[in-house]
Tab-separated table of C-alpha atoms in Angstrom:
chain	number	residue	atom	x	y	z
A	208	MET	CA	117.922	101.399	52.734
A	209	SER	CA	116.493	102.342	56.083
A	210	ARG	CA	113.055	101.409	57.290
A	211	SER	CA	110.644	104.352	57.349
A	212	ALA	CA	106.952	104.969	56.797
A	213	ASP	CA	107.884	107.570	54.150
A	214	PRO	CA	110.006	105.880	51.452
A	215	ARG	CA	111.699	109.208	50.651
A	216	MET	CA	113.233	109.091	54.120
A	217	ALA	CA	115.043	105.814	53.429
A	218	PHE	CA	118.798	106.279	53.376
A	219	PRO	CA	120.228	105.456	49.942
A	220	PHE	CA	123.536	103.600	50.154
A	221	ILE	CA	124.186	103.345	46.424
A	222	SER	CA	126.953	105.857	45.748
A	223	GLY	CA	129.967	103.617	46.217
A	224	ARG	CA	131.548	105.828	48.925
A	225	VAL	CA	130.431	106.554	52.481
A	226	CYS	CA	131.055	110.308	52.068
A	227	LEU	CA	128.803	110.423	48.993
A	228	ASP	CA	126.160	108.362	50.780
A	229	PHE	CA	126.293	110.929	53.565
A	230	THR	CA	125.633	113.826	51.156
A	231	ALA	CA	122.481	111.954	50.090
A	232	THR	CA	120.945	112.523	53.518
A	233	LEU	CA	119.561	115.713	51.965
A	234	GLY	CA	117.299	114.489	49.191
A	235	LYS	CA	116.384	116.170	45.904
A	236	ARG	CA	118.717	119.144	46.339
A	237	HIS	CA	117.731	120.693	42.989
A	238	ALA	CA	113.979	120.291	43.405
A	239	ALA	CA	111.912	120.125	46.594
A	240	ALA	CA	114.761	119.301	48.978
A	241	PHE	CA	113.940	117.198	52.005
A	242	GLU	CA	115.902	116.380	55.127
A	243	ARG	CA	116.585	112.722	55.885
A	244	LEU	CA	118.263	113.717	59.161
A	245	PRO	CA	115.391	115.516	60.895
A	246	ASP	CA	116.548	114.614	64.402
A	247	PRO	CA	119.500	113.133	66.309
A	248	ALA	CA	117.967	109.646	66.233
A	249	ALA	CA	117.989	109.713	62.409
A	250	LEU	CA	121.719	110.483	62.442
A	251	GLY	CA	122.218	107.528	64.775
A	252	ARG	CA	120.282	105.291	62.368
A	253	TRP	CA	122.370	106.527	59.435
A	254	ILE	CA	125.608	105.731	61.312
A	255	ALA	CA	124.369	102.204	62.044
A	256	GLU	CA	122.930	101.570	58.570
A	257	ALA	CA	126.101	102.900	56.919
A	258	GLY	CA	127.940	100.169	58.800
A	259	LEU	CA	130.123	102.620	60.686
A	260	HIS	CA	129.068	101.490	64.164
A	261	PRO	CA	126.283	99.084	65.189
A	262	GLU	CA	125.366	101.104	68.283
A	263	PRO	CA	125.727	104.849	67.717
A	264	GLY	CA	124.963	105.592	71.344
A	265	GLU	CA	123.555	108.951	72.315
A	266	VAL	CA	123.490	111.388	69.420
A	267	THR	CA	123.037	114.963	70.604
A	268	PRO	CA	121.409	117.939	68.881
A	269	SER	CA	124.921	119.396	68.642
A	270	ASP	CA	126.105	116.235	66.833
A	271	LEU	CA	123.222	116.645	64.388
A	272	ALA	CA	124.044	120.310	63.755
A	273	GLN	CA	127.698	119.413	63.108
A	274	ALA	CA	126.656	116.564	60.818
A	275	ARG	CA	124.508	118.853	58.679
A	276	LEU	CA	127.283	121.466	58.431
A	277	LEU	CA	129.757	118.776	57.416
A	278	ARG	CA	127.347	117.236	54.917
A	279	GLU	CA	126.827	120.516	53.083
A	280	ALA	CA	130.537	121.354	53.120
A	281	LEU	CA	131.321	117.884	51.728
A	282	TYR	CA	128.755	118.290	48.976
A	283	ARG	CA	130.078	121.718	47.951
A	284	VAL	CA	133.713	120.542	48.015
A	285	VAL	CA	132.994	117.461	45.906
A	286	ARG	CA	130.882	119.477	43.435
A	287	ALA	CA	133.570	122.154	43.128
A	288	VAL	CA	136.286	119.607	42.412
A	289	MET	CA	133.998	117.778	39.960
A	290	ASP	CA	133.410	121.084	38.146
A	291	GLY	CA	137.135	121.902	38.073
A	292	SER	CA	136.841	124.893	40.395
A	293	MET	CA	138.401	125.685	43.747
A	294	PRO	CA	136.363	124.752	46.819
A	295	ASP	CA	135.464	127.526	49.230
A	296	PRO	CA	138.082	127.825	52.011
A	297	SER	CA	135.360	127.752	54.679
A	298	ASP	CA	134.131	124.398	53.321
A	299	ILE	CA	137.691	123.061	53.332
A	300	ALA	CA	138.043	124.240	56.939
A	301	GLU	CA	134.806	122.455	57.917
A	302	VAL	CA	135.917	119.184	56.285
A	303	ASN	CA	139.387	119.434	57.820
A	304	ALA	CA	137.983	120.155	61.289
A	305	ALA	CA	135.891	116.986	61.128
A	306	SER	CA	138.654	114.938	59.507
A	307	GLY	CA	141.129	115.979	62.193
A	308	ARG	CA	139.033	114.546	65.032
A	309	PRO	CA	139.631	110.990	66.256
A	310	ASP	CA	137.730	108.558	64.073
A	311	LEU	CA	136.304	105.122	64.759
A	312	ALA	CA	139.177	102.909	65.825
A	313	PRO	CA	139.197	99.546	64.040
A	314	LEU	CA	139.560	96.661	66.459
A	315	LEU	CA	139.860	92.937	65.977
A	316	ALA	CA	137.086	90.956	67.635
A	317	LEU	CA	136.762	87.204	67.930
A	318	THR	CA	133.388	85.776	67.002
A	319	ASP	CA	132.090	82.221	66.640
A	320	SER	CA	132.883	82.413	62.928
A	321	GLY	CA	136.396	83.829	63.449
A	322	PRO	CA	138.037	87.257	63.498
A	323	ALA	CA	135.795	90.226	62.713
A	324	LEU	CA	136.125	93.974	62.483
A	325	ARG	CA	134.668	96.026	65.305
A	326	ARG	CA	134.884	99.791	65.652
A	327	GLN	CA	135.148	101.741	68.862
A	328	ALA	CA	134.975	105.353	70.001
A	329	ALA	CA	134.158	107.151	73.220
A	330	HIS	CA	131.561	109.319	71.448
A	331	VAL	CA	130.447	107.553	68.281
A	332	ALA	CA	128.743	110.347	66.286
A	333	PRO	CA	131.741	112.730	66.059
A	334	ALA	CA	134.043	109.773	65.377
A	335	ALA	CA	131.746	108.515	62.603
A	336	LEU	CA	131.678	112.003	61.081
A	337	ALA	CA	135.490	112.062	61.200
A	338	THR	CA	135.515	108.767	59.307
A	339	VAL	CA	133.138	110.241	56.688
A	340	ALA	CA	135.254	113.408	56.361
A	341	ARG	CA	138.459	111.379	55.925
A	342	ASP	CA	136.783	109.344	53.209
A	343	ALA	CA	135.919	112.599	51.419
A	344	VAL	CA	139.497	113.889	51.731
A	345	MET	CA	140.809	110.663	50.205
A	346	LEU	CA	138.218	110.760	47.424
A	347	VAL	CA	138.727	114.417	46.477
A	348	THR	CA	142.523	114.177	46.480
A	349	GLY	CA	142.732	110.847	44.678
A	350	PRO	CA	142.154	109.584	41.145
A	351	LEU	CA	138.612	108.336	41.822
A	352	ILE	CA	137.231	111.890	41.898
A	353	GLU	CA	137.292	111.729	38.086
A	354	ARG	CA	134.646	108.995	38.304
A	355	VAL	CA	132.204	110.863	40.563
A	356	LYS	CA	129.023	111.884	38.775
A	357	GLU	CA	125.654	113.339	39.614
A	358	CYS	CA	122.527	111.407	38.671
A	359	ALA	CA	121.157	112.504	35.275
A	360	ASN	CA	117.594	112.546	36.613
A	361	PRO	CA	116.804	116.279	37.034
A	362	GLY	CA	114.753	115.482	40.135
A	363	CYS	CA	117.605	113.590	41.785
A	364	SER	CA	120.799	115.054	43.167
A	365	LEU	CA	122.657	111.938	44.284
A	366	LEU	CA	126.376	111.825	43.662
A	367	PHE	CA	127.859	108.436	42.854
A	368	LEU	CA	131.098	106.752	41.901
A	369	ASP	CA	130.791	105.433	38.338
A	370	ASP	CA	132.176	101.925	38.598
A	371	SER	CA	130.819	100.786	35.228
A	372	GLN	CA	133.348	99.288	32.825
A	373	ALA	CA	132.770	101.893	30.091
A	374	ARG	CA	132.371	104.780	32.576
A	375	ARG	CA	129.063	105.772	30.965
A	376	ARG	CA	126.744	105.318	33.918
A	377	ARG	CA	124.159	108.121	34.066
A	378	TRP	CA	121.877	107.185	36.933
A	379	CYS	CA	122.441	106.855	40.670
A	380	SER	CA	121.016	103.367	40.184
A	381	MET	CA	118.936	101.529	37.609
A	382	GLU	CA	116.452	100.532	40.325
A	383	ARG	CA	115.789	104.188	41.151
A	384	CYS	CA	116.263	106.810	38.478
A	385	GLY	CA	117.380	104.640	35.567
A	386	ASN	CA	114.159	102.661	35.631
A	387	LEU	CA	112.084	105.851	35.881
A	388	ALA	CA	113.886	107.244	32.823
A	389	LYS	CA	113.255	104.057	30.850
A	390	ILE	CA	109.561	104.123	31.730
A	391	ALA	CA	109.271	107.812	30.784
A	392	GLY	CA	111.060	107.166	27.487
A	393	TYR	CA	108.788	104.225	26.706
A	394	ARG	CA	105.654	106.254	27.466
A	395	SER	CA	106.911	109.140	25.350
A	396	ARG	CA	107.616	106.842	22.397
A	397	SER	CA	104.219	105.142	22.837
A	398	ARG	CA	102.396	108.492	22.748
A	399	ALA	CA	104.336	109.534	19.652
A	400	THR	CA	103.315	106.397	17.740
A	401	HIS	CA	99.598	106.642	18.635
């Protein structure tokens, strides 16, 4: 999670896929939606906190606008495929445009503790978005799409990859929505018995 004075603005990295984490940069889609990417600097923080690149460099207002367009197209494509319907061609075009750009090149770096992965790009933000878009293409066209779910909390809209053994996970995470549901259930049962 990112550091912010407003806890709602913290970036949740709990979905199991970078493309799904990216869709979570718009919070509470079905309720009072709020933007976790209010400015270019926030996009730069998301890139760094997602582990895509430690130094996102200069992120422009144009990069931010492209990121938001991609995020919404990704969300609609994933939701359409989850629901068994055809994604909108304009959303497919948006995802493909981002996916077709050069992404972050993986490089081998030597550190004191041995070889390590380092990523490089001339302009980090568009390359990071290409990496996110490619992850979405691989997810939507592969078998794991069957395991993508939306959090059962009506006030939450996070998509996540259900990696539970029985494939019965309902919440984006137990620490977030699962715990809130347990508390609400307990309070409801307590009121009913009194």
